[in-house]
Amino acid sequence: MKYESRYVELGFYVNGEYRQFSGHRYATEDADEIAVLDALVSDVVRVEDEEVTEEKPAAKAPAPRKASAKSSAE
């Protein structure tokens, strides 16, 4: 789950251990952390997972240069 805070570095405790947001964001899959974060409704908002955007195809390597039709010996 992903969460956003009104505060840049909001801190909270889970089972006696300190946790902290960084840059307004916090992500976790821990059930205890999720329970605490869901209870902080005045300061924290659960955000949906960002939609997966289609990846751009990797840039193609330039085609190998072909030999010139002109003769290099004159």
PDB file of N, CA and C in Angstrom:
ATOM      1  N   MET A   1       0.842  -1.170   0.000  1.00  0.00           N
ATOM      2  CA  MET A   1       0.000   0.000   0.000  1.00  0.00           C
ATOM      3  C   MET A   1       0.883   1.227   0.000  1.00  0.00           C
ATOM      4  N   LYS A   2       0.417   2.272  -0.653  1.00  0.00           N
ATOM      5  CA  LYS A   2       1.148   3.524  -0.698  1.00  0.00           C
ATOM      6  C   LYS A   2       0.328   4.591   0.012  1.00  0.00           C
ATOM      7  N   TYR A   3       1.035   5.441   0.741  1.00  0.00           N
ATOM      8  CA  TYR A   3       0.391   6.500   1.505  1.00  0.00           C
ATOM      9  C   TYR A   3       1.094   7.821   1.238  1.00  0.00           C
ATOM     10  N   GLU A   4       0.328   8.904   1.349  1.00  0.00           N
ATOM     11  CA  GLU A   4       0.880  10.246   1.267  1.00  0.00           C
ATOM     12  C   GLU A   4       0.483  10.998   2.523  1.00  0.00           C
ATOM     13  N   SER A   5       1.421  11.816   3.014  1.00  0.00           N
ATOM     14  CA  SER A   5       1.224  12.585   4.227  1.00  0.00           C
ATOM     15  C   SER A   5       1.171  14.067   3.911  1.00  0.00           C
ATOM     16  N   ARG A   6       0.482  14.824   4.766  1.00  0.00           N
ATOM     17  CA  ARG A   6       0.485  16.277   4.624  1.00  0.00           C
ATOM     18  C   ARG A   6       1.858  16.820   4.989  1.00  0.00           C
ATOM     19  N   TYR A   7       2.593  16.059   5.786  1.00  0.00           N
ATOM     20  CA  TYR A   7       3.895  16.484   6.279  1.00  0.00           C
ATOM     21  C   TYR A   7       5.005  15.760   5.520  1.00  0.00           C
ATOM     22  N   VAL A   8       6.109  16.450   5.299  1.00  0.00           N
ATOM     23  CA  VAL A   8       7.201  15.893   4.513  1.00  0.00           C
ATOM     24  C   VAL A   8       7.770  14.634   5.161  1.00  0.00           C
ATOM     25  N   GLU A   9       7.980  14.670   6.475  1.00  0.00           N
ATOM     26  CA  GLU A   9       8.602  13.541   7.166  1.00  0.00           C
ATOM     27  C   GLU A   9       7.809  13.148   8.411  1.00  0.00           C
ATOM     28  N   LEU A  10       6.557  12.809   8.237  1.00  0.00           N
ATOM     29  CA  LEU A  10       5.707  12.388   9.345  1.00  0.00           C
ATOM     30  C   LEU A  10       6.250  11.099   9.939  1.00  0.00           C
ATOM     31  N   GLY A  11       6.331  11.036  11.274  1.00  0.00           N
ATOM     32  CA  GLY A  11       6.801   9.830  11.942  1.00  0.00           C
ATOM     33  C   GLY A  11       5.679   9.170  12.717  1.00  0.00           C
ATOM     34  N   PHE A  12       5.754   7.858  12.879  1.00  0.00           N
ATOM     35  CA  PHE A  12       4.754   7.108  13.635  1.00  0.00           C
ATOM     36  C   PHE A  12       5.403   5.848  14.187  1.00  0.00           C
ATOM     37  N   TYR A  13       4.761   5.245  15.186  1.00  0.00           N
ATOM     38  CA  TYR A  13       5.285   4.036  15.813  1.00  0.00           C
ATOM     39  C   TYR A  13       4.424   2.831  15.475  1.00  0.00           C
ATOM     40  N   VAL A  14       5.090   1.699  15.239  1.00  0.00           N
ATOM     41  CA  VAL A  14       4.424   0.425  15.006  1.00  0.00           C
ATOM     42  C   VAL A  14       5.126  -0.594  15.889  1.00  0.00           C
ATOM     43  N   ASN A  15       4.390  -1.160  16.842  1.00  0.00           N
ATOM     44  CA  ASN A  15       4.948  -2.140  17.783  1.00  0.00           C
ATOM     45  C   ASN A  15       6.221  -1.618  18.449  1.00  0.00           C
ATOM     46  N   GLY A  16       6.202  -0.345  18.821  1.00  0.00           N
ATOM     47  CA  GLY A  16       7.332   0.255  19.516  1.00  0.00           C
ATOM     48  C   GLY A  16       8.482   0.678  18.627  1.00  0.00           C
ATOM     49  N   GLU A  17       8.383   0.468  17.327  1.00  0.00           N
ATOM     50  CA  GLU A  17       9.444   0.855  16.408  1.00  0.00           C
ATOM     51  C   GLU A  17       9.023   2.091  15.616  1.00  0.00           C
ATOM     52  N   TYR A  18       9.959   3.037  15.493  1.00  0.00           N
ATOM     53  CA  TYR A  18       9.693   4.294  14.799  1.00  0.00           C
ATOM     54  C   TYR A  18       9.780   4.117  13.294  1.00  0.00           C
ATOM     55  N   ARG A  19       8.798   4.644  12.589  1.00  0.00           N
ATOM     56  CA  ARG A  19       8.766   4.645  11.125  1.00  0.00           C
ATOM     57  C   ARG A  19       8.593   6.090  10.687  1.00  0.00           C
ATOM     58  N   GLN A  20       9.015   6.415   9.453  1.00  0.00           N
ATOM     59  CA  GLN A  20       8.926   7.798   9.016  1.00  0.00           C
ATOM     60  C   GLN A  20       8.676   7.893   7.517  1.00  0.00           C
ATOM     61  N   PHE A  21       7.817   8.837   7.147  1.00  0.00           N
ATOM     62  CA  PHE A  21       7.583   9.160   5.750  1.00  0.00           C
ATOM     63  C   PHE A  21       8.814   9.880   5.213  1.00  0.00           C
ATOM     64  N   SER A  22       9.015   9.796   3.940  1.00  0.00           N
ATOM     65  CA  SER A  22      10.093  10.528   3.291  1.00  0.00           C
ATOM     66  C   SER A  22       9.511  11.214   2.068  1.00  0.00           C
ATOM     67  N   GLY A  23       9.622  12.527   2.021  1.00  0.00           N
ATOM     68  CA  GLY A  23       9.078  13.262   0.878  1.00  0.00           C
ATOM     69  C   GLY A  23       7.585  13.091   0.728  1.00  0.00           C
ATOM     70  N   HIS A  24       6.861  13.080   1.828  1.00  0.00           N
ATOM     71  CA  HIS A  24       5.399  12.932   1.869  1.00  0.00           C
ATOM     72  C   HIS A  24       4.918  11.515   1.545  1.00  0.00           C
ATOM     73  N   ARG A  25       5.804  10.561   1.304  1.00  0.00           N
ATOM     74  CA  ARG A  25       5.379   9.238   0.839  1.00  0.00           C
ATOM     75  C   ARG A  25       5.884   8.121   1.744  1.00  0.00           C
ATOM     76  N   TYR A  26       5.083   7.043   1.797  1.00  0.00           N
ATOM     77  CA  TYR A  26       5.463   5.844   2.547  1.00  0.00           C
ATOM     78  C   TYR A  26       4.778   4.652   1.873  1.00  0.00           C
ATOM     79  N   ALA A  27       5.517   3.582   1.676  1.00  0.00           N
ATOM     80  CA  ALA A  27       4.958   2.377   1.071  1.00  0.00           C
ATOM     81  C   ALA A  27       5.255   1.189   1.962  1.00  0.00           C
ATOM     82  N   THR A  28       4.282   0.300   2.115  1.00  0.00           N
ATOM     83  CA  THR A  28       4.456  -0.876   2.952  1.00  0.00           C
ATOM     84  C   THR A  28       3.478  -1.965   2.551  1.00  0.00           C
ATOM     85  N   GLU A  29       3.830  -3.191   2.888  1.00  0.00           N
ATOM     86  CA  GLU A  29       2.917  -4.318   2.741  1.00  0.00           C
ATOM     87  C   GLU A  29       2.676  -4.960   4.106  1.00  0.00           C
ATOM     88  N   ASP A  30       3.262  -4.391   5.160  1.00  0.00           N
ATOM     89  CA  ASP A  30       3.150  -4.924   6.519  1.00  0.00           C
ATOM     90  C   ASP A  30       1.762  -4.613   7.089  1.00  0.00           C
ATOM     91  N   ALA A  31       1.060  -5.626   7.556  1.00  0.00           N
ATOM     92  CA  ALA A  31      -0.313  -5.465   8.045  1.00  0.00           C
ATOM     93  C   ALA A  31      -0.377  -4.546   9.261  1.00  0.00           C
ATOM     94  N   ASP A  32       0.592  -4.629  10.179  1.00  0.00           N
ATOM     95  CA  ASP A  32       0.591  -3.764  11.360  1.00  0.00           C
ATOM     96  C   ASP A  32       0.789  -2.300  10.961  1.00  0.00           C
ATOM     97  N   GLU A  33       1.696  -2.044  10.033  1.00  0.00           N
ATOM     98  CA  GLU A  33       1.916  -0.675   9.575  1.00  0.00           C
ATOM     99  C   GLU A  33       0.672  -0.136   8.869  1.00  0.00           C
ATOM    100  N   ILE A  34       0.033  -0.960   8.062  1.00  0.00           N
ATOM    101  CA  ILE A  34      -1.175  -0.543   7.347  1.00  0.00           C
ATOM    102  C   ILE A  34      -2.269  -0.166   8.341  1.00  0.00           C
ATOM    103  N   ALA A  35      -2.421  -0.945   9.410  1.00  0.00           N
ATOM    104  CA  ALA A  35      -3.444  -0.657  10.414  1.00  0.00           C
ATOM    105  C   ALA A  35      -3.193   0.698  11.081  1.00  0.00           C
ATOM    106  N   VAL A  36      -1.941   0.976  11.428  1.00  0.00           N
ATOM    107  CA  VAL A  36      -1.608   2.254  12.058  1.00  0.00           C
ATOM    108  C   VAL A  36      -1.827   3.398  11.077  1.00  0.00           C
ATOM    109  N   LEU A  37      -1.373   3.237   9.847  1.00  0.00           N
ATOM    110  CA  LEU A  37      -1.517   4.303   8.851  1.00  0.00           C
ATOM    111  C   LEU A  37      -2.982   4.585   8.527  1.00  0.00           C
ATOM    112  N   ASP A  38      -3.800   3.536   8.460  1.00  0.00           N
ATOM    113  CA  ASP A  38      -5.225   3.741   8.188  1.00  0.00           C
ATOM    114  C   ASP A  38      -5.909   4.499   9.325  1.00  0.00           C
ATOM    115  N   ALA A  39      -5.350   4.415  10.539  1.00  0.00           N
ATOM    116  CA  ALA A  39      -5.921   5.125  11.682  1.00  0.00           C
ATOM    117  C   ALA A  39      -5.520   6.605  11.689  1.00  0.00           C
ATOM    118  N   LEU A  40      -4.512   6.977  10.947  1.00  0.00           N
ATOM    119  CA  LEU A  40      -4.041   8.365  10.893  1.00  0.00           C
ATOM    120  C   LEU A  40      -4.765   9.147   9.802  1.00  0.00           C
ATOM    121  N   VAL A  41      -6.082   9.048   9.766  1.00  0.00           N
ATOM    122  CA  VAL A  41      -6.862   9.608   8.662  1.00  0.00           C
ATOM    123  C   VAL A  41      -6.758  11.128   8.537  1.00  0.00           C
ATOM    124  N   SER A  42      -6.446  11.835   9.621  1.00  0.00           N
ATOM    125  CA  SER A  42      -6.384  13.293   9.510  1.00  0.00           C
ATOM    126  C   SER A  42      -5.082  13.767   8.856  1.00  0.00           C
ATOM    127  N   ASP A  43      -4.037  12.940   8.886  1.00  0.00           N
ATOM    128  CA  ASP A  43      -2.739  13.350   8.358  1.00  0.00           C
ATOM    129  C   ASP A  43      -2.254  12.516   7.180  1.00  0.00           C
ATOM    130  N   VAL A  44      -2.894  11.378   6.933  1.00  0.00           N
ATOM    131  CA  VAL A  44      -2.405  10.430   5.938  1.00  0.00           C
ATOM    132  C   VAL A  44      -3.535  10.029   4.997  1.00  0.00           C
ATOM    133  N   VAL A  45      -3.198   9.871   3.717  1.00  0.00           N
ATOM    134  CA  VAL A  45      -4.167   9.438   2.712  1.00  0.00           C
ATOM    135  C   VAL A  45      -3.577   8.242   1.981  1.00  0.00           C
ATOM    136  N   ARG A  46      -4.382   7.183   1.871  1.00  0.00           N
ATOM    137  CA  ARG A  46      -3.945   6.024   1.079  1.00  0.00           C
ATOM    138  C   ARG A  46      -4.125   6.380  -0.387  1.00  0.00           C
ATOM    139  N   VAL A  47      -3.104   6.117  -1.167  1.00  0.00           N
ATOM    140  CA  VAL A  47      -3.192   6.397  -2.598  1.00  0.00           C
ATOM    141  C   VAL A  47      -3.180   5.089  -3.351  1.00  0.00           C
ATOM    142  N   GLU A  48      -3.892   5.082  -4.449  1.00  0.00           N
ATOM    143  CA  GLU A  48      -3.940   3.889  -5.285  1.00  0.00           C
ATOM    144  C   GLU A  48      -2.597   3.726  -5.965  1.00  0.00           C
ATOM    145  N   ASP A  49      -2.265   2.492  -6.267  1.00  0.00           N
ATOM    146  CA  ASP A  49      -1.028   2.247  -6.997  1.00  0.00           C
ATOM    147  C   ASP A  49      -1.101   2.991  -8.309  1.00  0.00           C
ATOM    148  N   GLU A  50       0.014   3.616  -8.647  1.00  0.00           N
ATOM    149  CA  GLU A  50       0.047   4.371  -9.885  1.00  0.00           C
ATOM    150  C   GLU A  50      -0.167   3.411 -11.045  1.00  0.00           C
ATOM    151  N   GLU A  51      -0.895   3.896 -12.040  1.00  0.00           N
ATOM    152  CA  GLU A  51      -1.154   3.051 -13.196  1.00  0.00           C
ATOM    153  C   GLU A  51       0.163   2.738 -13.880  1.00  0.00           C
ATOM    154  N   VAL A  52       0.281   1.514 -14.286  1.00  0.00           N
ATOM    155  CA  VAL A  52       1.496   1.123 -14.987  1.00  0.00           C
ATOM    156  C   VAL A  52       1.414   1.689 -16.390  1.00  0.00           C
ATOM    157  N   THR A  53       2.396   2.498 -16.723  1.00  0.00           N
ATOM    158  CA  THR A  53       2.401   3.068 -18.062  1.00  0.00           C
ATOM    159  C   THR A  53       3.184   2.147 -18.970  1.00  0.00           C
ATOM    160  N   GLU A  54       2.798   2.180 -20.225  1.00  0.00           N
ATOM    161  CA  GLU A  54       3.500   1.328 -21.177  1.00  0.00           C
ATOM    162  C   GLU A  54       4.926   1.821 -21.308  1.00  0.00           C
ATOM    163  N   GLU A  55       5.844   0.885 -21.261  1.00  0.00           N
ATOM    164  CA  GLU A  55       7.236   1.259 -21.398  1.00  0.00           C
ATOM    165  C   GLU A  55       7.519   1.560 -22.861  1.00  0.00           C
ATOM    166  N   LYS A  56       8.338   2.567 -23.067  1.00  0.00           N
ATOM    167  CA  LYS A  56       8.737   2.896 -24.427  1.00  0.00           C
ATOM    168  C   LYS A  56       9.714   1.836 -24.891  1.00  0.00           C
ATOM    169  N   PRO A  57       9.647   1.452 -26.131  1.00  0.00           N
ATOM    170  CA  PRO A  57      10.611   0.471 -26.611  1.00  0.00           C
ATOM    171  C   PRO A  57      12.021   1.032 -26.499  1.00  0.00           C
ATOM    172  N   ALA A  58      12.960   0.167 -26.237  1.00  0.00           N
ATOM    173  CA  ALA A  58      14.341   0.602 -26.116  1.00  0.00           C
ATOM    174  C   ALA A  58      14.804   1.180 -27.443  1.00  0.00           C
ATOM    175  N   ALA A  59      15.649   2.180 -27.344  1.00  0.00           N
ATOM    176  CA  ALA A  59      16.170   2.795 -28.570  1.00  0.00           C
ATOM    177  C   ALA A  59      16.967   1.757 -29.335  1.00  0.00           C
ATOM    178  N   LYS A  60      16.744   1.750 -30.622  1.00  0.00           N
ATOM    179  CA  LYS A  60      17.463   0.791 -31.455  1.00  0.00           C
ATOM    180  C   LYS A  60      18.892   1.260 -31.664  1.00  0.00           C
ATOM    181  N   ALA A  61      19.775   0.314 -31.723  1.00  0.00           N
ATOM    182  CA  ALA A  61      21.167   0.650 -32.010  1.00  0.00           C
ATOM    183  C   ALA A  61      21.248   1.136 -33.443  1.00  0.00           C
ATOM    184  N   PRO A  62      22.134   2.090 -33.711  1.00  0.00           N
ATOM    185  CA  PRO A  62      22.235   2.565 -35.093  1.00  0.00           C
ATOM    186  C   PRO A  62      22.658   1.430 -36.016  1.00  0.00           C
ATOM    187  N   ALA A  63      22.150   1.471 -37.218  1.00  0.00           N
ATOM    188  CA  ALA A  63      22.471   0.433 -38.197  1.00  0.00           C
ATOM    189  C   ALA A  63      23.946   0.517 -38.551  1.00  0.00           C
ATOM    190  N   PRO A  64      24.571  -0.614 -38.783  1.00  0.00           N
ATOM    191  CA  PRO A  64      25.990  -0.569 -39.157  1.00  0.00           C
ATOM    192  C   PRO A  64      26.151   0.163 -40.480  1.00  0.00           C
ATOM    193  N   ARG A  65      27.260   0.878 -40.575  1.00  0.00           N
ATOM    194  CA  ARG A  65      27.498   1.653 -41.797  1.00  0.00           C
ATOM    195  C   ARG A  65      27.895   0.713 -42.927  1.00  0.00           C
ATOM    196  N   LYS A  66      27.367   1.002 -44.070  1.00  0.00           N
ATOM    197  CA  LYS A  66      27.708   0.216 -45.245  1.00  0.00           C
ATOM    198  C   LYS A  66      28.894   0.869 -45.946  1.00  0.00           C
ATOM    199  N   ALA A  67      29.653   0.057 -46.611  1.00  0.00           N
ATOM    200  CA  ALA A  67      30.802   0.595 -47.349  1.00  0.00           C
ATOM    201  C   ALA A  67      30.297   1.505 -48.454  1.00  0.00           C
ATOM    202  N   SER A  68      31.027   2.532 -48.717  1.00  0.00           N
ATOM    203  CA  SER A  68      30.660   3.485 -49.752  1.00  0.00           C
ATOM    204  C   SER A  68      30.767   2.839 -51.122  1.00  0.00           C
ATOM    205  N   ALA A  69      29.942   3.264 -52.033  1.00  0.00           N
ATOM    206  CA  ALA A  69      29.992   2.734 -53.397  1.00  0.00           C
ATOM    207  C   ALA A  69      31.226   3.255 -54.113  1.00  0.00           C
ATOM    208  N   LYS A  70      31.743   4.372 -53.648  1.00  0.00           N
ATOM    209  CA  LYS A  70      32.947   4.926 -54.273  1.00  0.00           C
ATOM    210  C   LYS A  70      34.146   4.096 -53.848  1.00  0.00           C
ATOM    211  N   SER A  71      35.071   3.985 -54.692  1.00  0.00           N
ATOM    212  CA  SER A  71      36.302   3.262 -54.388  1.00  0.00           C
ATOM    213  C   SER A  71      37.188   4.168 -53.557  1.00  0.00           C
ATOM    214  N   SER A  72      37.785   3.640 -52.508  1.00  0.00           N
ATOM    215  CA  SER A  72      38.649   4.462 -51.669  1.00  0.00           C
ATOM    216  C   SER A  72      39.999   4.707 -52.340  1.00  0.00           C
ATOM    217  N   ALA A  73      40.366   3.894 -53.327  1.00  0.00           N
ATOM    218  CA  ALA A  73      41.647   4.108 -54.042  1.00  0.00           C
ATOM    219  C   ALA A  73      41.346   4.859 -55.315  1.00  0.00           C
ATOM    220  N   GLU A  74      41.999   5.963 -55.523  1.00  0.00           N
ATOM    221  CA  GLU A  74      41.763   6.735 -56.757  1.00  0.00           C
ATOM    222  C   GLU A  74      42.967   6.709 -57.630  1.00  0.00           C
TER     223      GLU A  74
END
